[in-house]
Amino acid sequence: MRLVATCLAFLAFTLQAQDSAYIRWNPVDSVRLALMKTPGLRVGFDSRKSIMGGVPVDINGLRYGLDYGKVAVWTGYYNSRLWQTLAQDTLNQGFEYISSTLEYYVYQSWRFEVVTSFQAGIGNGWEYRKNGADIKRANFGLILPLEAGVGGTVRFLRYFGFYAGVGVRLSGLQSTSFTGPYWSYGFTCFTGTMFRDSRKWYKNNFR
């Protein structure tokens, strides 16, 4: 719970800083102007670390969406599984859901990006527990995961950079064991820059 509270406090601080920095520029106006542009189609993986039942797990996702520059909207499929073996007990617990995400770029430059994200989904969860010959199955039923987070990217080469993000996920209805913080970090590849450079090189050499 302390980690969840820290994530929420960090997110609130970021949003407050955003409001202070853009006091003369309403974010609603920037979203409206962004949606007037022709979007680019994006497809990619969306993986992160999280905690489920007090144990670190991986959440894996595949998503596609429209990138308007200042704003991006995504829809994707996500799943997570927890395997535990304790003495004679074997526990298999998992969640899967479809989720839509709205991303708003608080700050953008060639080298740095700061983005806030808000995600809402719908899915189901289950649990399979085996103790010797005794097998118990349980269905958590419908879940409604809600997520909010903030992340950033630093570009150190033209095509490569480093990203990191943190956020919190709330899982409502019948199960709250999927509630917890999430975080991600690693290297990223700027495929958009690669595509534009490749197209420019092709035009200059073959046309």
JSON list of C-alpha atoms in Angstrom, two decimals:
[
{"chain": "A", "resi": 1, "resn": "MET", "atom": "CA", "xyz": [0.00, 0.00, 0.00]},
{"chain": "A", "resi": 2, "resn": "ARG", "atom": "CA", "xyz": [2.88, 2.37, 0.68]},
{"chain": "A", "resi": 3, "resn": "LEU", "atom": "CA", "xyz": [4.16, 1.85, -2.86]},
{"chain": "A", "resi": 4, "resn": "VAL", "atom": "CA", "xyz": [0.68, 2.50, -4.29]},
{"chain": "A", "resi": 5, "resn": "ALA", "atom": "CA", "xyz": [0.42, 5.74, -2.28]},
{"chain": "A", "resi": 6, "resn": "THR", "atom": "CA", "xyz": [3.84, 6.83, -3.55]},
{"chain": "A", "resi": 7, "resn": "CYS", "atom": "CA", "xyz": [2.79, 6.22, -7.16]},
{"chain": "A", "resi": 8, "resn": "LEU", "atom": "CA", "xyz": [-0.40, 8.22, -6.68]},
{"chain": "A", "resi": 9, "resn": "ALA", "atom": "CA", "xyz": [1.48, 11.10, -5.03]},
{"chain": "A", "resi": 10, "resn": "PHE", "atom": "CA", "xyz": [4.03, 11.17, -7.86]},
{"chain": "A", "resi": 11, "resn": "LEU", "atom": "CA", "xyz": [1.26, 11.18, -10.48]},
{"chain": "A", "resi": 12, "resn": "ALA", "atom": "CA", "xyz": [-0.59, 14.01, -8.70]},
{"chain": "A", "resi": 13, "resn": "PHE", "atom": "CA", "xyz": [2.63, 16.05, -8.50]},
{"chain": "A", "resi": 14, "resn": "THR", "atom": "CA", "xyz": [3.26, 15.57, -12.23]},
{"chain": "A", "resi": 15, "resn": "LEU", "atom": "CA", "xyz": [-0.25, 16.66, -13.19]},
{"chain": "A", "resi": 16, "resn": "GLN", "atom": "CA", "xyz": [-0.04, 19.68, -10.89]},
{"chain": "A", "resi": 17, "resn": "ALA", "atom": "CA", "xyz": [3.28, 20.66, -12.45]},
{"chain": "A", "resi": 18, "resn": "GLN", "atom": "CA", "xyz": [1.68, 20.30, -15.86]},
{"chain": "A", "resi": 19, "resn": "ASP", "atom": "CA", "xyz": [-1.13, 22.69, -14.93]},
{"chain": "A", "resi": 20, "resn": "SER", "atom": "CA", "xyz": [1.36, 25.24, -13.59]},
{"chain": "A", "resi": 21, "resn": "ALA", "atom": "CA", "xyz": [3.59, 25.07, -16.64]},
{"chain": "A", "resi": 22, "resn": "TYR", "atom": "CA", "xyz": [0.71, 25.40, -19.08]},
{"chain": "A", "resi": 23, "resn": "ILE", "atom": "CA", "xyz": [-1.41, 27.93, -17.25]},
{"chain": "A", "resi": 24, "resn": "ARG", "atom": "CA", "xyz": [-1.68, 29.97, -20.47]},
{"chain": "A", "resi": 25, "resn": "TRP", "atom": "CA", "xyz": [-2.35, 26.95, -22.63]},
{"chain": "A", "resi": 26, "resn": "ASN", "atom": "CA", "xyz": [-5.39, 24.84, -21.92]},
{"chain": "A", "resi": 27, "resn": "PRO", "atom": "CA", "xyz": [-4.66, 21.12, -22.44]},
{"chain": "A", "resi": 28, "resn": "VAL", "atom": "CA", "xyz": [-8.16, 20.77, -23.91]},
{"chain": "A", "resi": 29, "resn": "ASP", "atom": "CA", "xyz": [-7.11, 23.15, -26.69]},
{"chain": "A", "resi": 30, "resn": "SER", "atom": "CA", "xyz": [-3.96, 21.17, -27.43]},
{"chain": "A", "resi": 31, "resn": "VAL", "atom": "CA", "xyz": [-5.98, 17.93, -27.60]},
{"chain": "A", "resi": 32, "resn": "ARG", "atom": "CA", "xyz": [-8.53, 19.53, -29.91]},
{"chain": "A", "resi": 33, "resn": "LEU", "atom": "CA", "xyz": [-5.81, 20.80, -32.25]},
{"chain": "A", "resi": 34, "resn": "ALA", "atom": "CA", "xyz": [-4.02, 17.44, -32.21]},
{"chain": "A", "resi": 35, "resn": "LEU", "atom": "CA", "xyz": [-7.16, 15.54, -33.19]},
{"chain": "A", "resi": 36, "resn": "MET", "atom": "CA", "xyz": [-7.47, 17.75, -36.28]},
{"chain": "A", "resi": 37, "resn": "LYS", "atom": "CA", "xyz": [-4.25, 16.25, -37.67]},
{"chain": "A", "resi": 38, "resn": "THR", "atom": "CA", "xyz": [-4.00, 13.08, -39.74]},
{"chain": "A", "resi": 39, "resn": "PRO", "atom": "CA", "xyz": [-2.97, 10.33, -37.29]},
{"chain": "A", "resi": 40, "resn": "GLY", "atom": "CA", "xyz": [-0.36, 7.69, -37.78]},
{"chain": "A", "resi": 41, "resn": "LEU", "atom": "CA", "xyz": [-1.20, 4.03, -37.27]},
{"chain": "A", "resi": 42, "resn": "ARG", "atom": "CA", "xyz": [0.88, 2.34, -34.55]},
{"chain": "A", "resi": 43, "resn": "VAL", "atom": "CA", "xyz": [1.22, -1.30, -33.46]},
{"chain": "A", "resi": 44, "resn": "GLY", "atom": "CA", "xyz": [3.41, -2.48, -30.60]},
{"chain": "A", "resi": 45, "resn": "PHE", "atom": "CA", "xyz": [3.94, -4.41, -27.39]},
{"chain": "A", "resi": 46, "resn": "ASP", "atom": "CA", "xyz": [3.05, -2.92, -24.02]},
{"chain": "A", "resi": 47, "resn": "SER", "atom": "CA", "xyz": [4.70, -4.88, -21.22]},
{"chain": "A", "resi": 48, "resn": "ARG", "atom": "CA", "xyz": [5.29, -3.88, -17.60]},
{"chain": "A", "resi": 49, "resn": "LYS", "atom": "CA", "xyz": [6.08, -5.21, -14.16]},
{"chain": "A", "resi": 50, "resn": "SER", "atom": "CA", "xyz": [3.48, -5.33, -11.40]},
{"chain": "A", "resi": 51, "resn": "ILE", "atom": "CA", "xyz": [2.52, -7.01, -8.13]},
{"chain": "A", "resi": 52, "resn": "MET", "atom": "CA", "xyz": [-0.28, -9.55, -7.77]},
{"chain": "A", "resi": 53, "resn": "GLY", "atom": "CA", "xyz": [-1.03, -11.16, -4.43]},
{"chain": "A", "resi": 54, "resn": "GLY", "atom": "CA", "xyz": [2.17, -9.67, -3.04]},
{"chain": "A", "resi": 55, "resn": "VAL", "atom": "CA", "xyz": [4.30, -11.36, -5.73]},
{"chain": "A", "resi": 56, "resn": "PRO", "atom": "CA", "xyz": [6.01, -9.61, -8.70]},
{"chain": "A", "resi": 57, "resn": "VAL", "atom": "CA", "xyz": [4.48, -10.56, -12.06]},
{"chain": "A", "resi": 58, "resn": "ASP", "atom": "CA", "xyz": [4.73, -9.57, -15.71]},
{"chain": "A", "resi": 59, "resn": "ILE", "atom": "CA", "xyz": [1.83, -8.00, -17.58]},
{"chain": "A", "resi": 60, "resn": "ASN", "atom": "CA", "xyz": [2.09, -8.56, -21.33]},
{"chain": "A", "resi": 61, "resn": "GLY", "atom": "CA", "xyz": [0.08, -6.66, -23.89]},
{"chain": "A", "resi": 62, "resn": "LEU", "atom": "CA", "xyz": [-0.28, -6.19, -27.62]},
{"chain": "A", "resi": 63, "resn": "ARG", "atom": "CA", "xyz": [-1.91, -2.96, -28.73]},
{"chain": "A", "resi": 64, "resn": "TYR", "atom": "CA", "xyz": [-2.67, -0.86, -31.79]},
{"chain": "A", "resi": 65, "resn": "GLY", "atom": "CA", "xyz": [-3.77, 2.72, -32.05]},
{"chain": "A", "resi": 66, "resn": "LEU", "atom": "CA", "xyz": [-3.69, 6.15, -33.61]},
{"chain": "A", "resi": 67, "resn": "ASP", "atom": "CA", "xyz": [-0.92, 8.65, -32.88]},
{"chain": "A", "resi": 68, "resn": "TYR", "atom": "CA", "xyz": [-1.88, 12.32, -33.29]},
{"chain": "A", "resi": 69, "resn": "GLY", "atom": "CA", "xyz": [1.43, 13.66, -31.98]},
{"chain": "A", "resi": 70, "resn": "LYS", "atom": "CA", "xyz": [0.31, 15.38, -28.80]},
{"chain": "A", "resi": 71, "resn": "VAL", "atom": "CA", "xyz": [-2.29, 12.67, -28.12]},
{"chain": "A", "resi": 72, "resn": "ALA", "atom": "CA", "xyz": [-2.42, 8.94, -28.80]},
{"chain": "A", "resi": 73, "resn": "VAL", "atom": "CA", "xyz": [-5.30, 6.48, -28.37]},
{"chain": "A", "resi": 74, "resn": "TRP", "atom": "CA", "xyz": [-4.75, 2.73, -28.09]},
{"chain": "A", "resi": 75, "resn": "THR", "atom": "CA", "xyz": [-6.71, -0.49, -27.74]},
{"chain": "A", "resi": 76, "resn": "GLY", "atom": "CA", "xyz": [-5.09, -3.77, -26.81]},
{"chain": "A", "resi": 77, "resn": "TYR", "atom": "CA", "xyz": [-5.20, -7.19, -25.18]},
{"chain": "A", "resi": 78, "resn": "TYR", "atom": "CA", "xyz": [-3.39, -7.80, -21.86]},
{"chain": "A", "resi": 79, "resn": "ASN", "atom": "CA", "xyz": [-2.79, -10.85, -19.68]},
{"chain": "A", "resi": 80, "resn": "SER", "atom": "CA", "xyz": [-0.90, -11.75, -16.53]},
{"chain": "A", "resi": 81, "resn": "ARG", "atom": "CA", "xyz": [-0.31, -15.05, -14.75]},
{"chain": "A", "resi": 82, "resn": "LEU", "atom": "CA", "xyz": [1.05, -15.94, -11.34]},
{"chain": "A", "resi": 83, "resn": "TRP", "atom": "CA", "xyz": [2.52, -19.39, -10.69]},
{"chain": "A", "resi": 84, "resn": "GLN", "atom": "CA", "xyz": [3.42, -20.34, -7.13]},
{"chain": "A", "resi": 85, "resn": "THR", "atom": "CA", "xyz": [4.51, -23.63, -5.62]},
{"chain": "A", "resi": 86, "resn": "LEU", "atom": "CA", "xyz": [4.51, -23.75, -1.82]},
{"chain": "A", "resi": 87, "resn": "ALA", "atom": "CA", "xyz": [5.14, -27.14, -0.21]},
{"chain": "A", "resi": 88, "resn": "GLN", "atom": "CA", "xyz": [2.37, -29.29, -1.74]},
{"chain": "A", "resi": 89, "resn": "ASP", "atom": "CA", "xyz": [0.31, -26.36, -2.99]},
{"chain": "A", "resi": 90, "resn": "THR", "atom": "CA", "xyz": [0.35, -25.22, -6.61]},
{"chain": "A", "resi": 91, "resn": "LEU", "atom": "CA", "xyz": [-1.37, -21.91, -7.40]},
{"chain": "A", "resi": 92, "resn": "ASN", "atom": "CA", "xyz": [-2.13, -20.62, -10.87]},
{"chain": "A", "resi": 93, "resn": "GLN", "atom": "CA", "xyz": [-3.82, -17.22, -10.84]},
{"chain": "A", "resi": 94, "resn": "GLY", "atom": "CA", "xyz": [-4.37, -15.03, -13.84]},
{"chain": "A", "resi": 95, "resn": "PHE", "atom": "CA", "xyz": [-6.17, -12.11, -15.41]},
{"chain": "A", "resi": 96, "resn": "GLU", "atom": "CA", "xyz": [-6.89, -11.20, -19.00]},
{"chain": "A", "resi": 97, "resn": "TYR", "atom": "CA", "xyz": [-8.63, -8.12, -20.33]},
{"chain": "A", "resi": 98, "resn": "ILE", "atom": "CA", "xyz": [-9.15, -5.76, -23.24]},
{"chain": "A", "resi": 99, "resn": "SER", "atom": "CA", "xyz": [-8.24, -2.18, -22.50]},
{"chain": "A", "resi": 100, "resn": "SER", "atom": "CA", "xyz": [-8.24, 1.26, -24.14]},
{"chain": "A", "resi": 101, "resn": "THR", "atom": "CA", "xyz": [-5.62, 3.89, -23.34]},
{"chain": "A", "resi": 102, "resn": "LEU", "atom": "CA", "xyz": [-5.44, 7.65, -23.74]},
{"chain": "A", "resi": 103, "resn": "GLU", "atom": "CA", "xyz": [-1.93, 9.14, -23.74]},
{"chain": "A", "resi": 104, "resn": "TYR", "atom": "CA", "xyz": [-1.25, 12.86, -23.41]},
{"chain": "A", "resi": 105, "resn": "TYR", "atom": "CA", "xyz": [2.27, 14.20, -23.93]},
{"chain": "A", "resi": 106, "resn": "VAL", "atom": "CA", "xyz": [2.98, 16.79, -21.27]},
{"chain": "A", "resi": 107, "resn": "TYR", "atom": "CA", "xyz": [6.34, 17.67, -22.82]},
{"chain": "A", "resi": 108, "resn": "GLN", "atom": "CA", "xyz": [7.91, 16.80, -26.16]},
{"chain": "A", "resi": 109, "resn": "SER", "atom": "CA", "xyz": [11.27, 17.59, -27.71]},
{"chain": "A", "resi": 110, "resn": "TRP", "atom": "CA", "xyz": [13.65, 15.70, -29.93]},
{"chain": "A", "resi": 111, "resn": "ARG", "atom": "CA", "xyz": [15.55, 14.33, -26.92]},
{"chain": "A", "resi": 112, "resn": "PHE", "atom": "CA", "xyz": [12.95, 14.20, -24.10]},
{"chain": "A", "resi": 113, "resn": "GLU", "atom": "CA", "xyz": [9.32, 13.15, -23.75]},
{"chain": "A", "resi": 114, "resn": "VAL", "atom": "CA", "xyz": [7.02, 13.09, -20.71]},
{"chain": "A", "resi": 115, "resn": "VAL", "atom": "CA", "xyz": [3.63, 11.41, -21.11]},
{"chain": "A", "resi": 116, "resn": "THR", "atom": "CA", "xyz": [0.64, 10.74, -18.86]},
{"chain": "A", "resi": 117, "resn": "SER", "atom": "CA", "xyz": [-1.62, 7.77, -19.55]},
{"chain": "A", "resi": 118, "resn": "PHE", "atom": "CA", "xyz": [-5.12, 6.77, -18.50]},
{"chain": "A", "resi": 119, "resn": "GLN", "atom": "CA", "xyz": [-6.40, 3.27, -19.18]},
{"chain": "A", "resi": 120, "resn": "ALA", "atom": "CA", "xyz": [-9.72, 1.48, -18.67]},
{"chain": "A", "resi": 121, "resn": "GLY", "atom": "CA", "xyz": [-10.48, -2.15, -19.46]},
{"chain": "A", "resi": 122, "resn": "ILE", "atom": "CA", "xyz": [-12.82, -5.08, -19.01]},
{"chain": "A", "resi": 123, "resn": "GLY", "atom": "CA", "xyz": [-12.00, -8.77, -18.58]},
{"chain": "A", "resi": 124, "resn": "ASN", "atom": "CA", "xyz": [-12.01, -11.68, -16.19]},
{"chain": "A", "resi": 125, "resn": "GLY", "atom": "CA", "xyz": [-9.78, -13.47, -13.69]},
{"chain": "A", "resi": 126, "resn": "TRP", "atom": "CA", "xyz": [-9.42, -17.02, -12.44]},
{"chain": "A", "resi": 127, "resn": "GLU", "atom": "CA", "xyz": [-7.61, -19.15, -9.89]},
{"chain": "A", "resi": 128, "resn": "TYR", "atom": "CA", "xyz": [-6.52, -22.80, -9.99]},
{"chain": "A", "resi": 129, "resn": "ARG", "atom": "CA", "xyz": [-5.24, -24.27, -6.73]},
{"chain": "A", "resi": 130, "resn": "LYS", "atom": "CA", "xyz": [-3.95, -27.84, -6.27]},
{"chain": "A", "resi": 131, "resn": "ASN", "atom": "CA", "xyz": [-3.11, -29.37, -2.89]},
{"chain": "A", "resi": 132, "resn": "GLY", "atom": "CA", "xyz": [-2.10, -32.98, -3.37]},
{"chain": "A", "resi": 133, "resn": "ALA", "atom": "CA", "xyz": [-5.09, -34.65, -5.00]},
{"chain": "A", "resi": 134, "resn": "ASP", "atom": "CA", "xyz": [-7.43, -31.82, -3.99]},
{"chain": "A", "resi": 135, "resn": "ILE", "atom": "CA", "xyz": [-8.08, -29.42, -6.86]},
{"chain": "A", "resi": 136, "resn": "LYS", "atom": "CA", "xyz": [-10.03, -26.20, -6.48]},
{"chain": "A", "resi": 137, "resn": "ARG", "atom": "CA", "xyz": [-11.04, -23.90, -9.30]},
{"chain": "A", "resi": 138, "resn": "ALA", "atom": "CA", "xyz": [-12.47, -20.45, -8.87]},
{"chain": "A", "resi": 139, "resn": "ASN", "atom": "CA", "xyz": [-13.59, -17.78, -11.31]},
{"chain": "A", "resi": 140, "resn": "PHE", "atom": "CA", "xyz": [-13.18, -14.20, -10.14]},
{"chain": "A", "resi": 141, "resn": "GLY", "atom": "CA", "xyz": [-15.75, -13.08, -12.69]},
{"chain": "A", "resi": 142, "resn": "LEU", "atom": "CA", "xyz": [-15.81, -9.69, -14.34]},
{"chain": "A", "resi": 143, "resn": "ILE", "atom": "CA", "xyz": [-13.00, -7.24, -13.58]},
{"chain": "A", "resi": 144, "resn": "LEU", "atom": "CA", "xyz": [-12.70, -3.58, -14.52]},
{"chain": "A", "resi": 145, "resn": "PRO", "atom": "CA", "xyz": [-9.03, -2.52, -14.27]},
{"chain": "A", "resi": 146, "resn": "LEU", "atom": "CA", "xyz": [-8.41, 1.23, -14.22]},
{"chain": "A", "resi": 147, "resn": "GLU", "atom": "CA", "xyz": [-4.87, 2.55, -14.59]},
{"chain": "A", "resi": 148, "resn": "ALA", "atom": "CA", "xyz": [-3.15, 5.93, -14.42]},
{"chain": "A", "resi": 149, "resn": "GLY", "atom": "CA", "xyz": [0.55, 6.54, -14.86]},
{"chain": "A", "resi": 150, "resn": "VAL", "atom": "CA", "xyz": [3.35, 8.78, -16.02]},
{"chain": "A", "resi": 151, "resn": "GLY", "atom": "CA", "xyz": [6.45, 7.97, -18.01]},
{"chain": "A", "resi": 152, "resn": "GLY", "atom": "CA", "xyz": [9.35, 9.51, -19.84]},
{"chain": "A", "resi": 153, "resn": "THR", "atom": "CA", "xyz": [11.82, 8.84, -22.64]},
{"chain": "A", "resi": 154, "resn": "VAL", "atom": "CA", "xyz": [15.38, 10.07, -23.15]},
{"chain": "A", "resi": 155, "resn": "ARG", "atom": "CA", "xyz": [16.85, 9.74, -26.64]},
{"chain": "A", "resi": 156, "resn": "PHE", "atom": "CA", "xyz": [20.65, 9.21, -26.54]},
{"chain": "A", "resi": 157, "resn": "LEU", "atom": "CA", "xyz": [21.03, 8.16, -30.21]},
{"chain": "A", "resi": 158, "resn": "ARG", "atom": "CA", "xyz": [19.01, 9.04, -33.26]},
{"chain": "A", "resi": 159, "resn": "TYR", "atom": "CA", "xyz": [17.17, 5.72, -33.29]},
{"chain": "A", "resi": 160, "resn": "PHE", "atom": "CA", "xyz": [17.51, 4.52, -29.69]},
{"chain": "A", "resi": 161, "resn": "GLY", "atom": "CA", "xyz": [16.68, 5.74, -26.20]},
{"chain": "A", "resi": 162, "resn": "PHE", "atom": "CA", "xyz": [15.76, 4.78, -22.67]},
{"chain": "A", "resi": 163, "resn": "TYR", "atom": "CA", "xyz": [12.26, 4.83, -21.19]},
{"chain": "A", "resi": 164, "resn": "ALA", "atom": "CA", "xyz": [10.80, 4.45, -17.70]},
{"chain": "A", "resi": 165, "resn": "GLY", "atom": "CA", "xyz": [7.31, 4.72, -16.26]},
{"chain": "A", "resi": 166, "resn": "VAL", "atom": "CA", "xyz": [5.30, 4.18, -13.08]},
{"chain": "A", "resi": 167, "resn": "GLY", "atom": "CA", "xyz": [1.62, 4.05, -12.24]},
{"chain": "A", "resi": 168, "resn": "VAL", "atom": "CA", "xyz": [-1.15, 2.43, -10.26]},
{"chain": "A", "resi": 169, "resn": "ARG", "atom": "CA", "xyz": [-3.92, 0.00, -11.23]},
{"chain": "A", "resi": 170, "resn": "LEU", "atom": "CA", "xyz": [-7.27, -0.35, -9.48]},
{"chain": "A", "resi": 171, "resn": "SER", "atom": "CA", "xyz": [-9.32, -3.50, -10.03]},
{"chain": "A", "resi": 172, "resn": "GLY", "atom": "CA", "xyz": [-12.97, -3.26, -9.13]},
{"chain": "A", "resi": 173, "resn": "LEU", "atom": "CA", "xyz": [-15.98, -5.56, -8.77]},
{"chain": "A", "resi": 174, "resn": "GLN", "atom": "CA", "xyz": [-15.38, -9.09, -7.47]},
{"chain": "A", "resi": 175, "resn": "SER", "atom": "CA", "xyz": [-11.59, -9.12, -7.17]},
{"chain": "A", "resi": 176, "resn": "THR", "atom": "CA", "xyz": [-9.15, -6.61, -5.74]},
{"chain": "A", "resi": 177, "resn": "SER", "atom": "CA", "xyz": [-6.09, -8.87, -5.86]},
{"chain": "A", "resi": 178, "resn": "PHE", "atom": "CA", "xyz": [-5.18, -7.32, -9.21]},
{"chain": "A", "resi": 179, "resn": "THR", "atom": "CA", "xyz": [-4.95, -3.86, -7.60]},
{"chain": "A", "resi": 180, "resn": "GLY", "atom": "CA", "xyz": [-1.40, -2.60, -7.24]},
{"chain": "A", "resi": 181, "resn": "PRO", "atom": "CA", "xyz": [1.40, -0.51, -8.69]},
{"chain": "A", "resi": 182, "resn": "TYR", "atom": "CA", "xyz": [3.09, -1.11, -12.01]},
{"chain": "A", "resi": 183, "resn": "TRP", "atom": "CA", "xyz": [6.37, 0.04, -13.51]},
{"chain": "A", "resi": 184, "resn": "SER", "atom": "CA", "xyz": [8.39, -0.39, -16.67]},
{"chain": "A", "resi": 185, "resn": "TYR", "atom": "CA", "xyz": [11.83, 0.51, -17.95]},
{"chain": "A", "resi": 186, "resn": "GLY", "atom": "CA", "xyz": [14.19, -0.43, -20.72]},
{"chain": "A", "resi": 187, "resn": "PHE", "atom": "CA", "xyz": [15.54, 0.57, -24.12]},
{"chain": "A", "resi": 188, "resn": "THR", "atom": "CA", "xyz": [13.28, 1.83, -26.87]},
{"chain": "A", "resi": 189, "resn": "CYS", "atom": "CA", "xyz": [13.60, 2.14, -30.64]},
{"chain": "A", "resi": 190, "resn": "PHE", "atom": "CA", "xyz": [12.22, 5.17, -32.51]},
{"chain": "A", "resi": 191, "resn": "THR", "atom": "CA", "xyz": [10.65, 3.40, -35.47]},
{"chain": "A", "resi": 192, "resn": "GLY", "atom": "CA", "xyz": [8.99, 6.59, -36.69]},
{"chain": "A", "resi": 193, "resn": "THR", "atom": "CA", "xyz": [12.35, 8.27, -37.17]},
{"chain": "A", "resi": 194, "resn": "MET", "atom": "CA", "xyz": [13.67, 5.16, -38.91]},
{"chain": "A", "resi": 195, "resn": "PHE", "atom": "CA", "xyz": [10.69, 5.13, -41.28]},
{"chain": "A", "resi": 196, "resn": "ARG", "atom": "CA", "xyz": [11.00, 8.82, -42.17]},
{"chain": "A", "resi": 197, "resn": "ASP", "atom": "CA", "xyz": [14.75, 8.55, -42.75]},
{"chain": "A", "resi": 198, "resn": "SER", "atom": "CA", "xyz": [14.28, 5.44, -44.89]},
{"chain": "A", "resi": 199, "resn": "ARG", "atom": "CA", "xyz": [11.60, 7.09, -46.97]},
{"chain": "A", "resi": 200, "resn": "LYS", "atom": "CA", "xyz": [13.77, 10.19, -47.46]},
{"chain": "A", "resi": 201, "resn": "TRP", "atom": "CA", "xyz": [16.77, 8.05, -48.44]},
{"chain": "A", "resi": 202, "resn": "TYR", "atom": "CA", "xyz": [14.63, 6.09, -50.93]},
{"chain": "A", "resi": 203, "resn": "LYS", "atom": "CA", "xyz": [13.31, 9.28, -52.56]},
{"chain": "A", "resi": 204, "resn": "ASN", "atom": "CA", "xyz": [16.78, 10.80, -52.83]},
{"chain": "A", "resi": 205, "resn": "ASN", "atom": "CA", "xyz": [18.36, 7.70, -54.37]},
{"chain": "A", "resi": 206, "resn": "PHE", "atom": "CA", "xyz": [15.65, 6.12, -56.53]},
{"chain": "A", "resi": 207, "resn": "ARG", "atom": "CA", "xyz": [13.50, 9.02, -57.68]}
]
